[in-house]
Amino acid sequence: MKNRVGEVFNAAKPSLTIDGYTDPSSAERFCLGLLSNIHRDPIIEQTRRHIGRGVRLFYVGGEVFAECSSESSSIFIQSPNANVRYGWHAATVCKVPSGCHLKIFNNQEFAHLLAQSVNQGFEAVYQLTRMCTIRVSFVKGWGAEYRRQTVTCTPCWIEIHLNGPLQWLDKVLTQMGAPEGSRVGSNT
């Protein structure tokens, strides 16, 4: 369960469906059923059968949403941006039932956090990279309320990296320069 399966998928459209079916993927669809894994156990196989239509990710007006399209199962999302917005603990995992959606990223909120962090220095800005990674599990949840404590302990999960905000952070960090006294080398 803890091993990544398949290659990185780069989405280029404002909408992407990630489902459990087996049709070859296109720019608007990624099918988890196509991924092969010699270490797949019966629990993973059973979970994949329940993913169905999975999740639809879509970007509208500077906001990213995740909609559970699965016919009978929920998705579970850990979005640092949403957790800040709602005042939840940073590690909170939100259950999104079939037919429901959750705003998982907001560019304006991120811009506000970035502006605040710039005043606090390089390390504060660098910490915002965590805000650009969103974890989603299908069918099974994880976290404080579940027996599975980490997403890698769930049978089927994905990790989303928001390239636009990461590029934005890179530009800001490059302009700021590395903090004085920081020495990074092959021995660190």
C-alpha positions as CSV (number, residue, x, y, z in Angstrom):
1,M,0.0,0.0,0.0
2,K,2.8,2.4,0.7
3,N,4.4,2.2,-2.7
4,R,3.6,4.6,-5.5
5,V,2.2,2.8,-8.5
6,G,2.4,4.3,-12.0
7,E,4.0,7.4,-13.4
8,V,3.2,11.0,-12.5
9,F,0.2,12.4,-14.4
10,N,0.3,16.0,-15.3
11,A,-3.1,17.6,-15.8
12,A,-3.3,20.5,-18.2
13,K,-7.1,21.1,-18.4
14,P,-9.3,22.9,-15.9
15,S,-11.2,19.7,-15.2
16,L,-9.9,16.2,-14.5
17,T,-11.7,13.0,-13.6
18,I,-9.8,10.3,-11.7
19,D,-11.8,7.1,-11.7
20,G,-11.5,3.3,-11.1
21,Y,-12.1,2.3,-14.7
22,T,-9.7,1.0,-17.3
23,D,-10.2,3.2,-20.4
24,P,-6.9,4.7,-21.6
25,S,-6.5,8.0,-20.0
26,S,-6.9,11.3,-21.8
27,A,-6.0,14.9,-20.9
28,E,-9.3,15.1,-19.0
29,R,-9.4,11.6,-17.4
30,F,-7.0,9.4,-15.5
31,C,-8.1,5.8,-14.9
32,L,-6.7,4.1,-11.9
33,G,-7.8,0.7,-13.2
34,L,-5.1,0.8,-15.8
35,L,-2.3,0.8,-13.2
36,S,-0.7,-2.5,-12.7
37,N,0.9,-3.6,-9.4
38,I,2.4,-7.0,-8.7
39,H,2.1,-6.3,-5.0
40,R,-1.7,-5.7,-5.1
41,D,-3.5,-7.6,-2.4
42,P,-7.3,-8.5,-2.3
43,I,-8.1,-5.5,-0.1
44,I,-6.7,-3.1,-2.7
45,E,-8.5,-4.9,-5.5
46,Q,-11.8,-4.7,-3.6
47,T,-11.3,-1.0,-2.9
48,R,-10.6,-0.2,-6.5
49,R,-13.8,-1.9,-7.5
50,H,-15.7,0.6,-5.3
51,I,-14.1,3.7,-6.7
52,G,-16.4,3.8,-9.7
53,R,-16.6,7.4,-11.1
54,G,-14.1,8.5,-8.4
55,V,-13.4,12.2,-8.1
56,R,-13.6,15.2,-10.4
57,L,-11.1,18.0,-9.8
58,F,-12.0,21.3,-11.3
59,Y,-10.5,24.8,-11.4
60,V,-12.8,27.8,-11.5
61,G,-12.0,31.5,-10.9
62,G,-8.8,30.8,-8.9
63,E,-10.3,28.0,-6.8
64,V,-9.8,24.2,-7.0
65,F,-12.7,21.9,-6.0
66,A,-12.9,18.2,-5.5
67,E,-16.3,16.5,-6.2
68,C,-17.0,12.9,-5.2
69,S,-18.5,11.3,-8.3
70,S,-18.4,7.8,-6.9
71,E,-21.8,6.2,-6.9
72,S,-21.6,4.6,-3.5
73,S,-18.3,5.5,-1.8
74,S,-16.8,8.6,-0.2
75,I,-13.5,10.2,-0.9
76,F,-11.3,11.5,1.9
77,I,-9.3,14.7,1.5
78,Q,-6.5,16.4,3.4
79,S,-6.2,19.9,2.1
80,P,-3.9,22.2,4.1
81,N,-5.5,25.2,2.4
82,A,-9.1,24.1,3.3
83,N,-7.9,23.3,6.9
84,V,-6.6,26.9,7.4
85,R,-9.8,28.4,5.8
86,Y,-12.1,26.5,8.2
87,G,-9.9,26.8,11.2
88,W,-9.3,23.0,11.4
89,H,-6.2,21.2,12.6
90,A,-3.5,21.0,9.9
91,A,-3.8,17.2,9.7
92,T,-7.6,17.1,9.4
93,V,-9.0,14.7,6.8
94,C,-12.4,15.6,5.5
95,K,-14.9,12.9,4.3
96,V,-16.7,14.0,1.1
97,P,-19.7,11.8,0.4
98,S,-21.0,10.9,-3.1
99,G,-22.4,13.9,-4.9
100,C,-20.7,16.5,-2.6
101,H,-17.7,18.7,-3.2
102,L,-15.1,20.6,-1.2
103,K,-13.1,23.6,-2.1
104,I,-9.5,22.3,-1.7
105,F,-7.5,25.4,-2.7
106,N,-8.1,29.1,-3.1
107,N,-5.5,31.3,-4.8
108,Q,-6.6,34.5,-3.0
109,E,-6.3,32.9,0.4
110,F,-2.9,31.5,-0.6
111,A,-1.7,35.0,-1.8
112,H,-2.7,36.4,1.5
113,L,-0.8,33.7,3.4
114,L,2.2,34.3,1.1
115,A,2.2,38.0,1.7
116,Q,2.1,37.4,5.5
117,S,4.9,34.8,5.3
118,V,7.2,37.1,3.2
119,N,7.4,39.4,6.2
120,Q,8.4,36.4,8.4
121,G,11.3,35.3,6.3
122,F,12.5,32.6,3.9
123,E,11.6,29.6,6.2
124,A,8.0,30.8,6.6
125,V,7.6,31.1,2.9
126,Y,9.2,27.7,2.3
127,Q,6.7,26.1,4.7
128,L,3.9,27.1,2.3
129,T,5.0,24.4,-0.1
130,R,3.0,22.1,2.2
131,M,-0.1,24.0,1.2
132,C,0.4,22.9,-2.4
133,T,0.0,19.2,-1.7
134,I,-3.4,17.6,-1.3
135,R,-3.9,14.0,-0.5
136,V,-7.0,12.0,-1.5
137,S,-8.0,8.5,-0.6
138,F,-10.8,6.5,-2.2
139,V,-13.3,4.5,-0.2
140,K,-11.2,4.3,3.0
141,G,-10.4,7.2,5.3
142,W,-7.3,7.9,7.5
143,G,-6.3,10.1,10.4
144,A,-7.3,10.6,14.0
145,E,-10.8,9.1,13.6
146,Y,-9.6,6.0,11.7
147,R,-7.5,3.0,12.4
148,R,-5.3,4.0,9.5
149,Q,-3.2,6.9,10.6
150,T,-1.6,8.0,7.3
151,V,-2.8,8.1,3.8
152,T,-0.2,5.6,2.7
153,C,-2.0,3.0,4.9
154,T,-5.2,3.3,2.8
155,P,-5.6,0.9,-0.1
156,C,-5.9,3.5,-2.8
157,W,-4.8,7.1,-2.7
158,I,-3.4,9.9,-4.8
159,E,-1.3,13.0,-4.0
160,I,-2.0,16.2,-5.9
161,H,0.7,18.8,-6.4
162,L,-0.5,22.2,-7.5
163,N,2.1,23.3,-9.9
164,G,0.9,26.9,-10.3
165,P,1.2,27.8,-6.6
166,L,4.5,25.9,-6.4
167,Q,5.9,28.0,-9.3
168,W,4.7,31.1,-7.6
169,L,6.5,30.1,-4.4
170,D,9.7,29.3,-6.3
171,K,9.7,32.8,-7.8
172,V,9.3,34.4,-4.4
173,L,11.9,32.2,-2.7
174,T,14.3,32.9,-5.6
175,Q,13.9,36.6,-5.1
176,M,14.3,36.3,-1.4
177,G,17.5,34.3,-1.6
178,A,18.6,31.6,0.8
179,P,18.8,32.7,4.4
180,E,22.2,33.8,5.7
181,G,24.2,31.2,7.3
182,S,22.4,28.3,5.6
183,R,24.8,25.9,4.2
184,V,23.5,23.1,2.1
185,G,25.7,20.5,0.7
186,S,25.9,16.9,-0.1
187,N,26.6,16.0,3.6
188,T,23.4,17.7,4.9
